[in-house]
mmCIF file with all atom_site columns, C-alpha atoms in Angstrom:
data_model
loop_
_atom_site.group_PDB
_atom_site.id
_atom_site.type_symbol
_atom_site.label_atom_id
_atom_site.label_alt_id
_atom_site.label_comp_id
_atom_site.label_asym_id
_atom_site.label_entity_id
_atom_site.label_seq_id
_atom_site.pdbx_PDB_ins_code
_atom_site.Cartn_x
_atom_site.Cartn_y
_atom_site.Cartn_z
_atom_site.occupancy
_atom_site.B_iso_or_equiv
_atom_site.pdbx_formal_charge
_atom_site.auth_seq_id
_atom_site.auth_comp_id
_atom_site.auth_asym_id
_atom_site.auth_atom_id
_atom_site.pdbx_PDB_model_num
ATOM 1  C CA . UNK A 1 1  ? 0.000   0.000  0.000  1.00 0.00 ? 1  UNK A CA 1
ATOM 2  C CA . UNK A 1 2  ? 1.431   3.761  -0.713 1.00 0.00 ? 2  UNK A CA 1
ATOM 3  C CA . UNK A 1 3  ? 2.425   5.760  1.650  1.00 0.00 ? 3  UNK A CA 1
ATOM 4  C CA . UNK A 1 4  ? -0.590  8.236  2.930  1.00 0.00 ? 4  UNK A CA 1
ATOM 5  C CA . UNK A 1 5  ? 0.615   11.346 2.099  1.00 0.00 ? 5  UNK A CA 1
ATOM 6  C CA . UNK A 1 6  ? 0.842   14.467 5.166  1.00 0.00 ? 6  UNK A CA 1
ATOM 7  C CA . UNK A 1 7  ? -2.566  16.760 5.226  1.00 0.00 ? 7  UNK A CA 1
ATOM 8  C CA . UNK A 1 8  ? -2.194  21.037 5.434  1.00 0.00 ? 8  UNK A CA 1
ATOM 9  C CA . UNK A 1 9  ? -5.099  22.119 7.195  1.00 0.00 ? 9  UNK A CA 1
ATOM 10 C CA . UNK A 1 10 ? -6.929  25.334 7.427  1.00 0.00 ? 10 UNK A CA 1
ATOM 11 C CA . UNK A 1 11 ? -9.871  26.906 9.387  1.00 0.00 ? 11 UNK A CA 1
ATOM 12 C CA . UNK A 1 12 ? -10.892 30.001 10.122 1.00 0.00 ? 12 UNK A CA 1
ATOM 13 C CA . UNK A 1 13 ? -10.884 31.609 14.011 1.00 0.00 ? 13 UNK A CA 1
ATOM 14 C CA . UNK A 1 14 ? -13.528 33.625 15.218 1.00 0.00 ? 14 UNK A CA 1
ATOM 15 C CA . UNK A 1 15 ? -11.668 36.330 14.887 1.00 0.00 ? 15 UNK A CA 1
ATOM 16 C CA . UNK A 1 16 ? -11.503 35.355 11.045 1.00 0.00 ? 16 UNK A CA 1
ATOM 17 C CA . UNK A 1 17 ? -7.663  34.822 11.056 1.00 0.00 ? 17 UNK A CA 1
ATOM 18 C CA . UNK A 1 18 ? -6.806  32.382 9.042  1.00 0.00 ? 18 UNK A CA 1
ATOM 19 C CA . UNK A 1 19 ? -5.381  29.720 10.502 1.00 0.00 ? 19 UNK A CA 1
ATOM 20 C CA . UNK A 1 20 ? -3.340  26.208 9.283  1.00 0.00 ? 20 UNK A CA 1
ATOM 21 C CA . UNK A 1 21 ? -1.337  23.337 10.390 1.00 0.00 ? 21 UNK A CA 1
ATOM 22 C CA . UNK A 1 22 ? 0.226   19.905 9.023  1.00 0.00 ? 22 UNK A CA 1
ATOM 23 C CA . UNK A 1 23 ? -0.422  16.566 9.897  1.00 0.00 ? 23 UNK A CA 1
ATOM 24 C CA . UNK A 1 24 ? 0.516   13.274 9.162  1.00 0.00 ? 24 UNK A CA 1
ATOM 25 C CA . UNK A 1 25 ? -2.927  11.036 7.623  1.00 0.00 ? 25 UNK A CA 1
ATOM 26 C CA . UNK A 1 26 ? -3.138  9.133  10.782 1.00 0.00 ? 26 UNK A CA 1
ATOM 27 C CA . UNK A 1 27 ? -3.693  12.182 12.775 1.00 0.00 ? 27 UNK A CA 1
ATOM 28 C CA . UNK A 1 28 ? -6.427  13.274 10.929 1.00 0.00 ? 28 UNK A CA 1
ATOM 29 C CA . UNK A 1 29 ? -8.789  11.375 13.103 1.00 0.00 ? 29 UNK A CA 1
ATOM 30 C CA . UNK A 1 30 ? -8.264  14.213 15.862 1.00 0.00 ? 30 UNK A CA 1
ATOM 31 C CA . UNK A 1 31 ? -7.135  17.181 14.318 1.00 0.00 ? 31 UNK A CA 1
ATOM 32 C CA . UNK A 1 32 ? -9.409  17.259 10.932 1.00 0.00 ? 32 UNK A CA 1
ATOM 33 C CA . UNK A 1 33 ? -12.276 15.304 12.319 1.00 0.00 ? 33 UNK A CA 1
ATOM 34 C CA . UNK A 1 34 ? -11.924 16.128 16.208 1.00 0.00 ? 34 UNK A CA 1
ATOM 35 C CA . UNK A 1 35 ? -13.076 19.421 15.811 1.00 0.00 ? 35 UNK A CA 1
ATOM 36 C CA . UNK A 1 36 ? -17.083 20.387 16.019 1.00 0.00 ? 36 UNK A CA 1
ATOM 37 C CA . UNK A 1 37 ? -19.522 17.679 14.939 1.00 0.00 ? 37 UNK A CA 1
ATOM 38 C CA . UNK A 1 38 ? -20.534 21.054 12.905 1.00 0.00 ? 38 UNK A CA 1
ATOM 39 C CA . UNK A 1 39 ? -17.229 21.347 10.687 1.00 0.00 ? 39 UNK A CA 1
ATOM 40 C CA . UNK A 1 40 ? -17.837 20.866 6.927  1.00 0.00 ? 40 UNK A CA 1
ATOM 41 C CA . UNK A 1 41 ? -14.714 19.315 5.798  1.00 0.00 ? 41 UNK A CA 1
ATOM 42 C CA . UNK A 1 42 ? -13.325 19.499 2.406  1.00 0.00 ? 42 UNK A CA 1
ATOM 43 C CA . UNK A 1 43 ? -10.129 17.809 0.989  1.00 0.00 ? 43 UNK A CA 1
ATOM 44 C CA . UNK A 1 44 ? -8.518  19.009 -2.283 1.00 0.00 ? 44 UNK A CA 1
ATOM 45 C CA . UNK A 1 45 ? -12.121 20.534 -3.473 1.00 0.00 ? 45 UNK A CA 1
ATOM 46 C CA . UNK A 1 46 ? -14.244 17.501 -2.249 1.00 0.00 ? 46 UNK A CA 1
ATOM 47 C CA . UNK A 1 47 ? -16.525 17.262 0.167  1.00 0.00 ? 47 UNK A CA 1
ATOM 48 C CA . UNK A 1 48 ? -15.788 14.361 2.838  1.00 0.00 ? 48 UNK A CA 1
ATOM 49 C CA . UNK A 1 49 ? -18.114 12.870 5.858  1.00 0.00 ? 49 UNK A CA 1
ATOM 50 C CA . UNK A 1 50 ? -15.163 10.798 7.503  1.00 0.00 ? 50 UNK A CA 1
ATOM 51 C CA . UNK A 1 51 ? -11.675 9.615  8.118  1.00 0.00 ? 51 UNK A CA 1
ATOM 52 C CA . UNK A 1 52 ? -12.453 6.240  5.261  1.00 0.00 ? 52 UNK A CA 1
ATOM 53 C CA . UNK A 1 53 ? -13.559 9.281  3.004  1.00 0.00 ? 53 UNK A CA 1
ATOM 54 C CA . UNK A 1 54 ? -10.817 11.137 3.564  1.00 0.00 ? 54 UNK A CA 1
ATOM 55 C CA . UNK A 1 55 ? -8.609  7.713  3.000  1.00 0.00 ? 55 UNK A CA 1
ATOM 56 C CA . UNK A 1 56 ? -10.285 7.654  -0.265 1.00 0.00 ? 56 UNK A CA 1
ATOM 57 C CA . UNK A 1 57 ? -9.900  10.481 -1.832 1.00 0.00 ? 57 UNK A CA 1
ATOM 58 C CA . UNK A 1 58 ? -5.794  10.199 -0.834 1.00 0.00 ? 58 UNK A CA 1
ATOM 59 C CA . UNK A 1 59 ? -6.112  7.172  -2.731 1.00 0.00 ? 59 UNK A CA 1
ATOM 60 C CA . UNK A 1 60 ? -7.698  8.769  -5.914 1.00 0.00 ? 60 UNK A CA 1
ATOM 61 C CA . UNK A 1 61 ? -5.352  8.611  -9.067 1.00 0.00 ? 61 UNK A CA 1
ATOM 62 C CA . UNK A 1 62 ? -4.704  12.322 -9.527 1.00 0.00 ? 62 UNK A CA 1
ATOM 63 C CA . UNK A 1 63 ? -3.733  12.116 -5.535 1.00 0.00 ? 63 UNK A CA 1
ATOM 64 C CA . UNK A 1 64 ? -2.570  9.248  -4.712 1.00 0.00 ? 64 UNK A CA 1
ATOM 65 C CA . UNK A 1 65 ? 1.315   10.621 -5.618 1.00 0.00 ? 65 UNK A CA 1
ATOM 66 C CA . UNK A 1 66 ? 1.071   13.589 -3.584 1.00 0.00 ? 66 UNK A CA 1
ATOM 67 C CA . UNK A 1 67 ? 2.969   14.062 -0.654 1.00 0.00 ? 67 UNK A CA 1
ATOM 68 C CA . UNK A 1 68 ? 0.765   16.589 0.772  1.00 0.00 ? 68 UNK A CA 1
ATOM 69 C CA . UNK A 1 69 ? -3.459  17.108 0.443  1.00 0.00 ? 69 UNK A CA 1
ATOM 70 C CA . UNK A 1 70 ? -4.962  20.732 1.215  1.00 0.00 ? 70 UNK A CA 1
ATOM 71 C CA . UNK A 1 71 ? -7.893  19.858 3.998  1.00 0.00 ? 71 UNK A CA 1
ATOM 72 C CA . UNK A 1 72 ? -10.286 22.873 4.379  1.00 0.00 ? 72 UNK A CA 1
ATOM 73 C CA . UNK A 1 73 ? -12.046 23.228 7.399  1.00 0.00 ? 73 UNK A CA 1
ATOM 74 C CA . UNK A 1 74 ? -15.745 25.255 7.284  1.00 0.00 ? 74 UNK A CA 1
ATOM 75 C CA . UNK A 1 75 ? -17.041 25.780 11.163 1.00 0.00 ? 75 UNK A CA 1
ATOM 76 C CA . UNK A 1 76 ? -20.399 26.195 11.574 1.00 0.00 ? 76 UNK A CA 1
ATOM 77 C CA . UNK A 1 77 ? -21.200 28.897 14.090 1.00 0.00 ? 77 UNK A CA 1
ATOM 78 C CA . UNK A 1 78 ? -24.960 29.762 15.169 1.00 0.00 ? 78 UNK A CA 1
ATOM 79 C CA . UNK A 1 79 ? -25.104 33.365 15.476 1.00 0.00 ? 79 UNK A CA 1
ATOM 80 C CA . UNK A 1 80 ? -27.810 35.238 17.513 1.00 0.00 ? 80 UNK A CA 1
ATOM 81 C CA . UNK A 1 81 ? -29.194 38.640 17.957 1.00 0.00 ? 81 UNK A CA 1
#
């Protein structure tokens, strides 16, 4: 099996900074999908629902060379007023 490549993350803060880490794959359980059940998550462009997801896409033929994936990170906040 090939190597899983390392993931560079970014979210956003509630102070909108911009914000981004590295990872290797295996840590993605915690640090991608750790975060708020609410977090839309979004590697290289495509939607994903789970760490197997995530493992799939990594695995797709115009990825599976990479040594790094872009992860994007949407946090859904609930706003009041």
């Amino acid at each position: 099996m090939p190597e899983l490549p390392r993931l560079k993350v970014k979210w956003w803060s509630l102070g909108c900074a911009e914000e981004e880490t590295t990872c290797d794959f295996e840590q993605a359980k915690d640090v991608v999908f750790g975060k708020s059940p609410a977090t839309l998550v979004f590697a290289e462009g495509e939607m994903v629902n789970s760490y197997e997801e995530l493992a799939q896409v990594a695995a797709q033929d115009q990825h599976k060379d990479k040594e790094m994936l872009n992860v994007t990170l949407l946090v859904a906040e609930i706003g009041g007023g």
